[in-house]
CSV table of C-alpha atoms in Angstrom, one decimal:
chain,number,residue,atom,x,y,z
A,200,GLU,CA,-37.4,-95.8,128.2
A,201,ALA,CA,-35.2,-93.4,126.2
A,202,LEU,CA,-37.9,-90.7,126.5
A,203,ARG,CA,-38.1,-91.3,130.2
A,204,ARG,CA,-34.3,-91.0,130.7
A,205,SER,CA,-34.3,-87.9,128.5
A,206,GLU,CA,-37.0,-86.3,130.6
A,207,GLU,CA,-35.3,-87.3,133.8
A,208,LYS,CA,-32.1,-85.7,132.6
A,209,PHE,CA,-33.9,-82.5,131.6
A,210,SER,CA,-35.6,-82.4,134.9
A,211,LYS,CA,-32.4,-82.6,136.9
A,212,VAL,CA,-30.7,-79.9,134.8
A,213,PHE,CA,-33.8,-77.8,135.0
A,214,HIS,CA,-34.2,-77.9,138.8
A,215,CYS,CA,-30.5,-77.9,139.7
A,216,ALA,CA,-29.5,-75.1,137.4
A,217,PRO,CA,-28.2,-71.9,139.2
A,218,ALA,CA,-30.1,-69.7,136.7
A,219,LEU,CA,-33.7,-68.9,137.1
A,220,MET,CA,-35.7,-71.2,134.8
A,221,THR,CA,-39.4,-71.5,133.9
A,222,LEU,CA,-41.4,-73.5,131.6
A,223,SER,CA,-44.6,-71.9,130.3
A,224,ASN,CA,-47.5,-72.8,128.0
A,225,ALA,CA,-46.8,-70.7,124.9
A,226,ASP,CA,-50.5,-70.2,124.2
A,227,THR,CA,-51.9,-69.4,127.7
A,228,ALA,CA,-48.6,-68.0,129.2
A,229,THR,CA,-49.2,-69.9,132.4
A,230,PHE,CA,-46.3,-71.5,134.2
A,231,VAL,CA,-46.0,-75.3,133.8
A,232,GLU,CA,-42.8,-75.6,135.9
A,233,VAL,CA,-40.4,-73.3,137.8
A,234,ASN,CA,-37.0,-74.4,139.2
A,235,ASP,CA,-35.6,-74.0,142.7
A,236,ALA,CA,-33.4,-71.0,141.7
A,237,PHE,CA,-36.5,-69.1,140.5
A,238,CYS,CA,-38.2,-69.8,143.8
A,239,GLN,CA,-35.2,-68.7,145.9
A,240,SER,CA,-34.6,-65.5,144.0
A,241,SER,CA,-38.2,-64.4,143.4
A,242,GLY,CA,-39.6,-65.6,146.8
A,243,PHE,CA,-42.6,-67.2,145.0
A,244,SER,CA,-43.3,-70.8,145.9
A,245,ARG,CA,-43.8,-73.4,143.1
A,246,GLU,CA,-47.4,-73.8,144.2
A,247,GLU,CA,-48.0,-70.0,143.7
A,248,CYS,CA,-46.7,-70.1,140.2
A,249,ILE,CA,-48.0,-73.3,138.5
A,250,GLY,CA,-51.1,-72.5,136.4
A,251,LYS,CA,-50.6,-68.8,136.7
A,252,THR,CA,-49.0,-66.2,134.5
A,253,SER,CA,-46.1,-63.8,135.4
A,254,LEU,CA,-48.7,-61.0,135.5
A,255,ASP,CA,-51.0,-63.0,137.9
A,256,ILE,CA,-48.3,-63.4,140.5
A,257,GLY,CA,-46.8,-59.9,139.9
A,258,TRP,CA,-43.4,-61.1,138.7
A,259,LEU,CA,-43.5,-59.0,135.6
A,260,THR,CA,-45.2,-55.6,135.1
A,261,PRO,CA,-47.5,-55.2,132.1
A,262,GLU,CA,-44.9,-52.9,130.4
A,263,GLU,CA,-42.2,-55.5,130.7
A,264,ARG,CA,-44.5,-58.2,129.5
A,265,VAL,CA,-45.3,-56.2,126.4
A,266,ARG,CA,-41.6,-55.7,125.7
A,267,LEU,CA,-41.0,-59.5,126.0
A,268,VAL,CA,-43.9,-60.4,123.8
A,269,GLU,CA,-42.8,-57.9,121.1
A,270,GLU,CA,-39.3,-59.4,121.1
A,271,PHE,CA,-40.7,-62.9,120.7
A,272,GLN,CA,-43.0,-61.8,117.8
A,273,ALA,CA,-40.1,-60.0,116.1
A,274,HIS,CA,-37.4,-62.7,116.4
A,275,GLY,CA,-39.1,-65.9,117.5
A,276,SER,CA,-36.8,-66.1,120.5
A,277,VAL,CA,-35.1,-63.8,123.1
A,278,ARG,CA,-31.3,-63.6,123.6
A,279,GLY,CA,-29.8,-61.7,126.6
A,280,MET,CA,-32.6,-59.1,127.1
A,281,ASP,CA,-32.4,-56.8,130.1
A,282,LEU,CA,-35.7,-57.2,132.0
A,283,LYS,CA,-37.1,-55.8,135.2
A,284,ALA,CA,-39.0,-58.2,137.5
A,285,HIS,CA,-40.3,-58.1,141.1
A,286,THR,CA,-39.9,-60.4,144.0
A,287,ARG,CA,-42.8,-61.6,146.1
A,288,ASN,CA,-42.1,-58.7,148.6
A,289,LYS,CA,-42.1,-56.1,145.7
A,290,MET,CA,-38.4,-55.8,145.5
A,291,GLU,CA,-37.1,-54.9,142.0
A,292,MET,CA,-34.9,-57.5,140.2
A,293,ASP,CA,-32.6,-57.0,137.2
A,294,LEU,CA,-32.6,-60.0,134.9
A,295,LEU,CA,-30.7,-61.0,131.8
A,296,PHE,CA,-33.5,-62.9,130.1
A,297,SER,CA,-33.4,-65.5,127.3
A,298,GLY,CA,-36.3,-67.6,125.9
A,299,GLU,CA,-36.9,-70.3,123.3
A,300,LEU,CA,-40.1,-71.9,122.0
A,301,LEU,CA,-40.2,-75.7,122.2
A,302,GLU,CA,-42.5,-77.7,120.0
A,303,THR,CA,-43.7,-80.9,121.6
A,304,SER,CA,-46.3,-83.4,120.7
A,305,GLY,CA,-49.6,-81.6,121.0
A,306,SER,CA,-48.3,-78.4,122.7
A,307,ARG,CA,-45.9,-75.5,122.5
A,308,LEU,CA,-43.8,-74.6,125.5
A,309,LEU,CA,-41.7,-71.6,126.3
A,310,LEU,CA,-38.4,-72.3,128.1
A,311,ALA,CA,-37.1,-69.2,129.8
A,312,THR,CA,-33.7,-68.7,131.4
A,313,ALA,CA,-32.8,-65.7,133.4
A,314,LEU,CA,-29.7,-64.6,135.3
A,315,ASP,CA,-30.2,-62.4,138.4
A,316,ILE,CA,-27.9,-59.5,137.7
A,317,THR,CA,-29.4,-57.2,140.4
A,318,GLU,CA,-26.2,-57.1,142.4
A,319,ARG,CA,-24.1,-56.6,139.2
A,320,LYS,CA,-26.3,-53.7,138.1
A,321,ARG,CA,-26.1,-52.2,141.6
A,322,VAL,CA,-22.3,-52.4,141.6
A,323,GLU,CA,-22.3,-51.0,138.0
A,324,ARG,CA,-24.5,-48.0,139.0
A,325,GLN,CA,-22.3,-47.4,142.1
A,326,ARG,CA,-19.2,-47.5,139.9
A,327,GLN,CA,-20.8,-45.1,137.5
A,328,ARG,CA,-21.7,-42.7,140.3
A,329,LEU,CA,-18.1,-42.9,141.6
A,330,ALA,CA,-16.7,-42.3,138.2
A,331,LYS,CA,-18.9,-39.2,137.7
A,332,VAL,CA,-17.7,-37.9,141.1
A,333,ILE,CA,-14.0,-38.5,140.2
A,334,GLU,CA,-14.5,-36.9,136.8
A,335,GLN,CA,-16.2,-33.8,138.2
A,336,VAL,CA,-14.4,-33.2,141.5
A,337,PRO,CA,-12.4,-30.0,141.3
A,338,ASP,CA,-9.3,-31.5,143.0
A,339,GLY,CA,-6.8,-33.4,140.9
A,340,ILE,CA,-6.8,-37.2,141.3
A,341,ILE,CA,-4.1,-39.5,140.1
A,342,ILE,CA,-4.1,-43.3,140.4
A,343,THR,CA,-0.8,-45.2,140.0
A,344,ASP,CA,0.2,-48.8,140.2
A,345,ALA,CA,2.3,-50.1,143.1
A,346,GLU,CA,5.5,-48.9,141.3
A,347,GLY,CA,4.2,-45.3,140.9
A,348,ILE,CA,3.3,-45.6,137.1
A,349,ILE,CA,0.4,-43.4,136.3
A,350,GLN,CA,-2.7,-45.3,135.3
A,351,TYR,CA,-5.4,-42.6,135.6
A,352,VAL,CA,-5.7,-38.9,135.9
A,353,ASN,CA,-9.0,-37.0,136.2
A,354,PRO,CA,-9.9,-33.9,134.1
A,355,ALA,CA,-9.2,-31.5,137.0
A,356,GLU,CA,-5.6,-32.7,137.1
A,357,GLU,CA,-5.3,-32.3,133.3
A,358,ILE,CA,-6.4,-28.6,133.7
A,359,VAL,CA,-4.1,-27.8,136.6
A,360,SER,CA,-1.0,-29.6,135.3
A,361,GLY,CA,-1.4,-28.7,131.6
A,362,TYR,CA,-0.8,-32.3,130.6
A,363,SER,CA,-3.4,-34.4,128.8
A,364,SER,CA,-4.3,-37.8,130.1
A,365,SER,CA,-2.5,-39.5,127.2
A,366,GLU,CA,0.7,-37.6,128.0
A,367,LEU,CA,0.7,-38.8,131.6
A,368,LEU,CA,-0.5,-42.4,131.3
A,369,GLY,CA,2.4,-44.9,131.6
A,370,ARG,CA,4.8,-42.3,133.1
A,371,ARG,CA,6.1,-42.1,136.7
A,372,ILE,CA,4.3,-39.6,138.9
A,373,GLY,CA,7.6,-37.8,139.6
A,374,VAL,CA,7.1,-36.1,136.2
A,375,LEU,CA,4.7,-33.7,138.0
A,376,GLN,CA,7.0,-32.9,141.0
A,377,SER,CA,9.4,-30.0,141.3
A,378,ASP,CA,13.0,-30.3,142.3
A,379,LYS,CA,12.3,-27.9,145.1
A,380,ASN,CA,10.6,-30.6,147.2
A,381,GLY,CA,14.0,-31.8,148.3
A,382,GLU,CA,15.3,-35.4,148.7
A,383,ASP,CA,14.3,-35.6,152.4
A,384,LEU,CA,10.6,-34.9,151.6
A,385,THR,CA,10.5,-37.4,148.8
A,386,LEU,CA,12.1,-40.2,150.9
A,387,LYS,CA,9.8,-39.5,153.8
A,388,MET,CA,6.8,-39.6,151.4
A,389,LEU,CA,7.9,-43.0,149.9
A,390,GLU,CA,8.7,-44.4,153.3
A,391,THR,CA,5.2,-43.5,154.6
A,392,ILE,CA,3.1,-44.8,151.7
A,393,LYS,CA,5.1,-48.0,151.2
A,394,SER,CA,4.7,-48.9,154.9
A,395,GLY,CA,0.9,-48.8,154.3
A,396,ASN,CA,0.2,-45.4,155.8
A,397,VAL,CA,-1.5,-42.3,154.3
A,398,TRP,CA,0.8,-39.4,153.6
A,399,SER,CA,-0.4,-35.8,153.7
A,400,GLY,CA,1.5,-32.6,153.1
A,401,THR,CA,2.2,-29.7,150.8
A,402,ILE,CA,4.5,-30.3,147.8
A,403,VAL,CA,5.7,-28.1,145.0
A,404,SER,CA,4.5,-29.4,141.6
A,405,ARG,CA,5.5,-28.5,138.1
A,406,LYS,CA,3.2,-27.8,135.2
A,407,LYS,CA,3.9,-28.8,131.6
A,408,ASP,CA,5.1,-25.3,130.8
A,409,GLY,CA,7.5,-25.4,133.8
A,410,THR,CA,5.4,-23.2,136.1
A,411,GLN,CA,5.7,-24.3,139.7
A,412,TYR,CA,2.7,-24.3,142.1
A,413,HIS,CA,1.9,-25.6,145.6
A,414,GLU,CA,-0.5,-28.5,146.2
A,415,LEU,CA,-1.9,-30.0,149.4
A,416,THR,CA,-1.6,-33.7,148.6
A,417,THR,CA,-2.9,-36.8,150.2
A,418,ILE,CA,-1.5,-40.2,149.0
A,419,SER,CA,-3.3,-43.4,150.1
A,420,PRO,CA,-2.4,-47.0,149.4
A,421,VAL,CA,-5.0,-49.4,147.9
A,422,TYR,CA,-5.0,-53.1,148.6
A,423,ASP,CA,-6.9,-56.0,147.0
A,424,GLU,CA,-8.9,-58.6,148.9
A,425,SER,CA,-5.8,-60.6,149.8
A,426,GLY,CA,-4.0,-57.6,151.2
A,427,LYS,CA,-1.7,-57.1,148.3
A,428,LEU,CA,-0.7,-53.5,147.5
A,429,MET,CA,-2.3,-52.7,144.1
A,430,ASN,CA,-2.4,-48.9,143.7
A,431,PHE,CA,-1.7,-45.5,145.1
A,432,VAL,CA,-4.3,-42.8,145.0
A,433,ALA,CA,-3.2,-39.1,145.1
A,434,ILE,CA,-5.7,-36.4,145.8
A,435,LYS,CA,-4.2,-32.9,145.1
A,436,HIS,CA,-5.6,-29.5,145.9
A,437,ASP,CA,-3.9,-26.4,144.5
A,438,VAL,CA,-3.1,-24.1,147.4
A,439,THR,CA,-0.9,-21.6,145.6
A,440,GLN,CA,-3.4,-18.8,145.9
A,441,GLN,CA,-4.0,-19.5,149.6
A,442,LEU,CA,-0.2,-19.4,150.3
A,443,ASP,CA,0.1,-16.1,148.4
A,444,LEU,CA,-2.7,-14.7,150.6
A,445,GLN,CA,-0.9,-15.9,153.7
A,446,LYS,CA,2.3,-14.2,152.6
A,447,GLN,CA,0.3,-11.0,151.9
A,448,LEU,CA,-1.2,-11.2,155.4
A,449,LEU,CA,2.2,-11.8,157.0
A,450,GLN,CA,3.5,-8.7,155.1
A,451,ALA,CA,0.5,-6.7,156.3
A,452,GLN,CA,1.2,-7.8,159.8
A,453,LYS,CA,4.8,-6.7,159.5
A,454,MET,CA,3.8,-3.3,158.1
A,455,GLU,CA,1.4,-3.0,161.0
A,456,ALA,CA,4.2,-3.7,163.4
A,457,VAL,CA,6.4,-1.1,161.6
A,458,GLY,CA,3.6,1.4,161.8
A,459,THR,CA,3.3,0.9,165.5
A,460,LEU,CA,7.0,1.3,165.9
A,461,ALA,CA,7.0,4.4,163.6
A,462,SER,CA,4.2,5.9,165.7
A,463,GLY,CA,6.3,5.7,168.9
A,464,ILE,CA,9.5,7.0,167.2
A,465,ALA,CA,7.5,9.8,165.6
A,466,HIS,CA,6.1,10.9,168.9
A,467,ASP,CA,9.5,11.1,170.6
A,468,PHE,CA,11.2,12.7,167.5
A,469,ASN,CA,8.5,15.3,167.4
A,470,ASN,CA,9.3,16.3,171.0
A,471,ILE,CA,13.0,16.7,170.0
A,472,LEU,CA,12.1,18.8,167.0
A,473,GLN,CA,10.0,21.1,169.1
A,474,VAL,CA,12.9,21.8,171.4
A,475,VAL,CA,15.2,22.5,168.4
A,476,LEU,CA,12.5,24.7,166.8
A,477,GLY,CA,11.9,26.7,170.0
A,478,HIS,CA,15.6,27.5,170.6
A,479,ALA,CA,16.1,28.4,166.9
A,480,GLU,CA,13.2,30.9,167.1
A,481,GLN,CA,14.5,32.4,170.3
A,482,LEU,CA,17.9,32.9,168.8
A,483,ALA,CA,16.4,34.4,165.7
A,484,ASP,CA,14.6,37.1,167.8
A,485,ASP,CA,17.9,38.3,169.2
A,486,ASP,CA,18.6,41.7,167.6
A,487,GLU,CA,22.3,41.4,168.2
A,488,MET,CA,22.5,38.2,166.2
A,489,PRO,CA,24.6,38.7,163.0
A,490,LEU,CA,22.6,38.6,159.8
A,491,ARG,CA,24.6,35.6,158.5
A,492,LEU,CA,23.7,33.5,161.5
A,493,LYS,CA,20.1,34.6,161.3
A,494,GLU,CA,20.0,33.3,157.7
A,495,GLN,CA,21.4,30.0,159.0
A,496,LEU,CA,18.8,29.9,161.8
A,497,GLY,CA,16.2,30.4,159.2
A,498,THR,CA,17.5,27.4,157.3
A,499,LEU,CA,17.5,25.5,160.6
A,500,THR,CA,14.0,26.5,161.3
A,501,ARG,CA,12.7,25.5,157.9
A,502,ALA,CA,14.6,22.1,158.2
A,503,THR,CA,13.0,21.6,161.6
A,504,LEU,CA,9.6,22.3,160.2
A,505,ASN,CA,10.2,19.9,157.4
A,506,GLY,CA,11.2,17.4,160.0
A,507,ALA,CA,8.0,18.0,161.8
A,508,ASP,CA,6.1,17.5,158.5
A,509,LEU,CA,7.9,14.2,158.1
A,510,VAL,CA,6.8,13.3,161.6
A,511,LYS,CA,3.2,14.0,160.6
A,512,ARG,CA,3.7,11.6,157.6
A,513,LEU,CA,5.0,9.0,159.9
A,514,MET,CA,1.9,9.5,162.0
A,515,LEU,CA,-0.2,9.0,158.9
A,516,PHE,CA,1.6,5.8,158.1
A,517,SER,CA,0.8,4.5,161.5
A,518,ARG,CA,-2.8,5.7,161.1
A,519,LYS,CA,-2.5,7.9,164.2
A,520,ALA,CA,-3.5,11.1,162.4
A,521,GLU,CA,-6.1,12.2,159.8
A,522,THR,CA,-5.0,12.8,156.2
A,523,ASN,CA,-5.0,16.4,154.9
A,524,PRO,CA,-3.8,16.4,151.3
A,525,ARG,CA,-2.6,19.7,149.9
A,526,ARG,CA,-0.8,21.0,146.8
A,527,LEU,CA,2.9,20.9,147.0
A,528,ASP,CA,5.5,23.1,145.1
A,529,ILE,CA,8.2,20.7,144.3
A,530,ASN,CA,10.6,23.5,143.3
A,531,GLU,CA,10.2,25.3,146.6
A,532,GLN,CA,11.0,22.0,148.4
A,533,ILE,CA,14.2,21.5,146.3
A,534,LEU,CA,15.3,25.1,147.0
A,535,GLN,CA,15.0,24.5,150.7
A,536,ILE,CA,16.9,21.3,150.6
A,537,LYS,CA,19.6,23.0,148.4
A,538,LYS,CA,20.1,25.7,151.1
A,539,LEU,CA,20.5,23.0,153.8
A,540,LEU,CA,22.9,20.9,151.7
A,541,TYR,CA,24.9,24.0,150.7
A,542,ARG,CA,25.7,24.7,154.3
A,543,THR,CA,26.6,21.1,155.2
A,544,ILE,CA,28.5,19.8,152.2
């Protein structure tokens, strides 16, 4: 009666257990009994299993079977072994397998217990992939708690900011921000993210050495299953170089506008100089003109020609004329300017 009660208790535990459980003949490796959890997870019915081995029904591959046998031979039992199995429809299962030999009157049995960790392994692999992406992404990523205390920074953020991960963990994220952002921007950012919305914008950040740089930043709130705010995730992209290029482009556009303006002025100014030059030459041809005035007209003519040369350079600046470089006697130019200044000062 005691044996009957013991067997009845074992049977209830065996069949009601949430873990996959099998009882096999240790000598023939055929299944003697399988529980409901095994049938539900594997898809094999009890009738398909009893009297057959794990290889017969395709639950274990020959390679996994060899690993299991070697473990039993080496230690006499198995504790927490990662094992690959297959369901009835050939889907792969990840198992955490344990087994123990039981000696009974006239027979040896193998009691096997396995936890189906397929979903756990899938989540773990997914987390590993996500971790690799975060570790290798070129943009800086910072994770803080709900109070803005830094809990994680990726390698890209370490490179850009100059801080190591150990130097930033436990500090407020404000340590990376410059005073140039202004109080209004900071308040608007906090108002947006604490209301549960995503904030995006360009902020001025500060490196460990004090260097300031611009970052296009997106800050997103993270909630748990109950809707409680748990973390903030900031994704930061250094746009300092792009902004510098934009400034250079704007300056180039300004210079283009100046060149266009210079072209128009140069054209009109050249017409005025031609009038001055024409009259100066006519006056110089007058034989009755005193020598002193003729010298002054010569100075005027040369100054007018210099002005015309300046107009040509303005035309070059506005890309309205072809370049024609030539050797220039600086001394001669200074002497000409001296004569002009001598008469005017």
